[in-house]
Amino acid sequence: MTNTADFAPRDFGDDFSRPAGWLSAEDITSARGQLPLVYVDAVPVRVDEAGDVISVGLLLRATDSGHITRALVSGRVLYHERIRDALLRHIEKDLGPVALPLVPASPQPFTVAEYFPTPGITSYYDPRQHAVSLAYVVPVRGDCVPQHNSLDLAWLTPEEAVSAEVLAEMQGGQDVLLRQALSHVGRLV
Amino acid sequence: MTNTADFAPRDFGDDFSRPAGWLSAEDITSARGQLPLVYVDAVPVRVDEAGDVISVGLLLRATDSGHITRALVSGRVLYHERIRDALLRHIEKDLGPVALPLVPASPQPFTVAEYFPTPGITSYYDPRQHAVSLAYVVPVRGDCVPQHNSLDLAWLTPEEAVSAEVLAEMQGGQDVLLRQALSHVGRLV
Amino acid sequence: MTNTADFAPRDFGDDFSRPAGWLSAEDITSARGQLPLVYVDAVPVRVDEAGDVISVGLLLRATDSGHITRALVSGRVLYHERIRDALLRHIEKDLGPVALPLVPASPQPFTVAEYFPTPGITSYYDPRQHAVSLAYVVPVRGDCVPQHNSLDLAWLTPEEAVSAEVLAEMQGGQDVLLRQALSHVGRLV
Amino acid sequence: MTNTADFAPRDFGDDFSRPAGWLSAEDITSARGQLPLVYVDAVPVRVDEAGDVISVGLLLRATDSGHITRALVSGRVLYHERIRDALLRHIEKDLGPVALPLVPASPQPFTVAEYFPTPGITSYYDPRQHAVSLAYVVPVRGDCVPQHNSLDLAWLTPEEAVSAEVLAEMQGGQDVLLRQALSHVGRLV
């Protein structure tokens, strides 16, 4: 999770055409200060025939100030949306319509990332809100094309992904979450 | 999760003395129709020296119409509250201050129960709201005393807990969640 | 796990052509009475686009006495073989070479089934041996063809799979393991 | 897992008084070259009231050549022994009889460490054997006293435990396993 400016178009945009009962942008801004929001984090990976993780996909984005950041696929779960549908929607939004993600059969996440608006309470930080994010490793089989708000999608080996340079470009504790994902799949370096 | 009448005092009550920024009862009613809420479900268990589950604790409650229902420990995660603190708080609220729960070291839940206001989308149903509930098995070592809104706390063996009579007294899919908990600890009957 | 007669050709057969250092049939018979063996159990499933389990694949076999039994994919992990390679090998052996299994990226099993030669210690029983089996749900995307020692492969909905008739045809506690797998993917009925 | 000299007394010793049918020292040496053995790894931790990991217990041992090594609690699962009883036995053996371990209610390990006799296949290496080790985080509440084959038991904060100095003193990939354990409990630094 990065700063509001980066994320706002992505998170808010798809709400505007929702039926009555869905939150307006103002309402969600208000809720963000009063309730924990439900999020999903997806770590896109390529796997070999035996399921072993070969590479990890990280999105590249530019902040307003021109810094390059790297991010996992991440976003809010909407009212009346299943976790698995939220995963599909956010992966399609970030990796394009033919990424062919293999959403896990089980809802058990590998961890729960608790993003607090106050740094230091957990490993995760989001100045905008308190988000409780269910984190999944999601193999993708198809062609991934970074979408509008991303400059690129880089596929890195587990070794490359946990290099100090790459981790330093991640925000809000997603560097920790990435390493947890690699730990979970037995590829912690 | 049972019906609003049963749960409202418990869920809303602890908000009234919160500092500014916390949701009023009206605000949460509004949010309940627009956002998924973050919940925790705890299955209280007694374990033997080797960690094997000996019995499961189920709360007995009476509905307005006089029916007896059985329930797991369940409740909302508050703004700026960690999952593990929410577990502690709800267990203390339902089982008393000397239950001595052993909150799991890992945030990985055994499952995520998605309670929808529409029946049939998942195994879980909550007419009041869309709640995404992280479910944990929580051993308790101390004395458990059912609190104000419960008639009793019954400790049942896994075999007793999954009897048709007991499961029929659970609501909103908590019978399924209980069986999932027993499945997770290797005590599915 | 079914009785020795059923399983022996499958379990022993692939050892005969192994390089020096692999166990002979006599050696493994001896080891079976003295050491717990490492096994894998795979529950083959079909999933929809969102990863939701649609159906479960159960093997049909005939015992020497002519009874029909249903079984999961199950087998021993060989010396110097990775868990994920053992999963691939046993799935190919039972479902054929074009089943296209999606072996999980993570080695974390949904449960560990401890098959004891003495009934009643755990939910699992194997008269031949003490086996510690790592259990995984494995989506398959390709064509599955039951192999030599199976009569058929039946794809059942979760509801059909947990019917009393089907569960009664499973042996050694695999009925429990199947229900645990469905519980893990949120499809416990 | 460290070298044979360190581990042999511990692993073999408790077999000598076993009833007929248990492996002799020669038999297990033979089996070690032919079958994967079932192991457990336990990461002993101290937790606070909310279950958060405060410190990790690492055993200090001296090798024959006088080097200091640090180790997790680790050992073989015996024939006809449950995983949870093996955990209890090895924790008692290494931490003493009043460590009061809280063996997890669920058999689901946080990972499976595959120790190969060949380096580089997985993150784990054991020159003696191929061991498939189920790894658990185990809170201990009592007094821990290092036993005969350990010099000391050091309680380190998660930050101290993953320092380069400490990790360098671990063998066979247990440094990776320790970091995986901390990752699982949300304390990866």
mmCIF file of C-alpha atoms in Angstrom, chain A residues 56-143:
data_model
loop_
_atom_site.group_PDB
_atom_site.id
_atom_site.type_symbol
_atom_site.label_atom_id
_atom_site.label_comp_id
_atom_site.label_asym_id
_atom_site.label_seq_id
_atom_site.Cartn_x
_atom_site.Cartn_y
_atom_site.Cartn_z
ATOM 1 C CA VAL A 56 7.628 -13.017 -8.541
ATOM 2 C CA GLY A 57 5.789 -10.215 -10.311
ATOM 3 C CA LEU A 58 6.194 -6.710 -8.914
ATOM 4 C CA LEU A 59 4.410 -3.656 -10.258
ATOM 5 C CA LEU A 60 6.430 -0.522 -10.904
ATOM 6 C CA ARG A 61 4.797 2.796 -10.241
ATOM 7 C CA ALA A 62 5.914 6.412 -10.107
ATOM 8 C CA THR A 63 4.932 8.616 -7.204
ATOM 9 C CA ASP A 64 3.946 12.250 -7.669
ATOM 10 C CA SER A 65 7.435 13.247 -6.664
ATOM 11 C CA GLY A 66 8.906 11.003 -9.335
ATOM 12 C CA HIS A 67 10.152 8.172 -7.188
ATOM 13 C CA ILE A 68 9.875 4.657 -8.510
ATOM 14 C CA THR A 69 8.095 2.237 -6.206
ATOM 15 C CA ARG A 70 7.379 -1.454 -6.459
ATOM 16 C CA ALA A 71 4.108 -2.934 -5.287
ATOM 17 C CA LEU A 72 2.160 -6.136 -4.882
ATOM 18 C CA VAL A 73 -1.374 -6.446 -6.206
ATOM 19 C CA SER A 74 -3.502 -4.992 -3.451
ATOM 20 C CA GLY A 75 -6.960 -3.581 -3.029
ATOM 21 C CA ARG A 76 -10.166 -3.313 -1.140
ATOM 22 C CA VAL A 77 -12.861 -5.986 -0.856
ATOM 23 C CA LEU A 78 -16.215 -4.481 -1.787
ATOM 24 C CA TYR A 79 -19.534 -4.884 -0.069
ATOM 25 C CA HIS A 80 -21.092 -8.216 -1.023
ATOM 26 C CA GLU A 81 -17.942 -9.352 -2.814
ATOM 27 C CA ARG A 82 -16.276 -12.671 -2.035
ATOM 28 C CA ILE A 83 -12.567 -12.718 -1.190
ATOM 29 C CA ARG A 84 -11.858 -14.830 -4.255
ATOM 30 C CA ASP A 85 -13.752 -12.445 -6.519
ATOM 31 C CA ALA A 86 -11.859 -9.499 -5.052
ATOM 32 C CA LEU A 87 -8.594 -11.299 -5.776
ATOM 33 C CA LEU A 88 -9.661 -11.929 -9.376
ATOM 34 C CA ARG A 89 -10.797 -8.342 -9.853
ATOM 35 C CA HIS A 90 -7.651 -6.753 -8.489
ATOM 36 C CA ILE A 91 -5.366 -9.094 -10.409
ATOM 37 C CA GLU A 92 -7.228 -8.357 -13.624
ATOM 38 C CA LYS A 93 -7.127 -4.637 -12.851
ATOM 39 C CA ASP A 94 -3.356 -4.686 -12.327
ATOM 40 C CA LEU A 95 -2.158 -7.487 -14.609
ATOM 41 C CA GLY A 96 -4.733 -7.295 -17.372
ATOM 42 C CA PRO A 97 -7.565 -9.538 -18.521
ATOM 43 C CA VAL A 98 -5.486 -12.496 -19.721
ATOM 44 C CA ALA A 99 -3.209 -13.034 -16.730
ATOM 45 C CA LEU A 100 -5.068 -16.300 -16.030
ATOM 46 C CA PRO A 101 -4.595 -16.280 -12.269
ATOM 47 C CA LEU A 102 -4.999 -19.479 -10.292
ATOM 48 C CA VAL A 103 -6.873 -18.184 -7.282
ATOM 49 C CA PRO A 104 -6.239 -20.553 -4.349
ATOM 50 C CA ALA A 105 -8.953 -23.118 -3.617
ATOM 51 C CA SER A 106 -8.692 -22.427 0.102
ATOM 52 C CA PRO A 107 -9.621 -19.127 1.741
ATOM 53 C CA GLN A 108 -6.863 -19.649 4.335
ATOM 54 C CA PRO A 109 -4.368 -16.817 3.674
ATOM 55 C CA PHE A 110 -0.664 -17.340 4.267
ATOM 56 C CA THR A 111 -0.811 -14.366 6.610
ATOM 57 C CA VAL A 112 -2.950 -11.404 7.570
ATOM 58 C CA ALA A 113 -1.252 -8.053 7.088
ATOM 59 C CA GLU A 114 -2.604 -5.456 9.473
ATOM 60 C CA TYR A 115 -1.855 -2.047 7.972
ATOM 61 C CA PHE A 116 -2.160 0.621 10.637
ATOM 62 C CA PRO A 117 -2.225 4.370 10.096
ATOM 63 C CA THR A 118 0.328 4.593 12.904
ATOM 64 C CA PRO A 119 3.787 3.238 12.075
ATOM 65 C CA GLY A 120 5.381 0.633 14.324
ATOM 66 C CA ILE A 121 2.354 -1.238 15.650
ATOM 67 C CA THR A 122 2.798 -3.993 13.093
ATOM 68 C CA SER A 123 5.209 -4.404 10.189
ATOM 69 C CA TYR A 124 2.681 -2.740 7.880
ATOM 70 C CA TYR A 125 1.752 0.906 7.556
ATOM 71 C CA ASP A 126 -0.837 2.789 5.571
ATOM 72 C CA PRO A 127 -1.200 6.475 6.318
ATOM 73 C CA ARG A 128 -4.689 6.514 4.797
ATOM 74 C CA GLN A 129 -6.394 3.890 6.901
ATOM 75 C CA HIS A 130 -6.497 0.781 9.046
ATOM 76 C CA ALA A 131 -6.698 -2.135 6.618
ATOM 77 C CA VAL A 132 -6.819 -5.832 7.449
ATOM 78 C CA SER A 133 -5.439 -7.561 4.409
ATOM 79 C CA LEU A 134 -5.683 -11.250 3.621
ATOM 80 C CA ALA A 135 -2.536 -12.213 1.748
ATOM 81 C CA TYR A 136 -2.305 -14.942 -0.900
ATOM 82 C CA VAL A 137 0.312 -16.246 -3.283
ATOM 83 C CA VAL A 138 -1.342 -16.450 -6.706
ATOM 84 C CA PRO A 139 0.282 -18.273 -9.615
ATOM 85 C CA VAL A 140 -0.521 -16.685 -12.980
ATOM 86 C CA ARG A 141 -0.288 -18.605 -16.237
ATOM 87 C CA GLY A 142 -1.179 -16.087 -18.895
ATOM 88 C CA ASP A 143 0.201 -12.875 -20.316
#
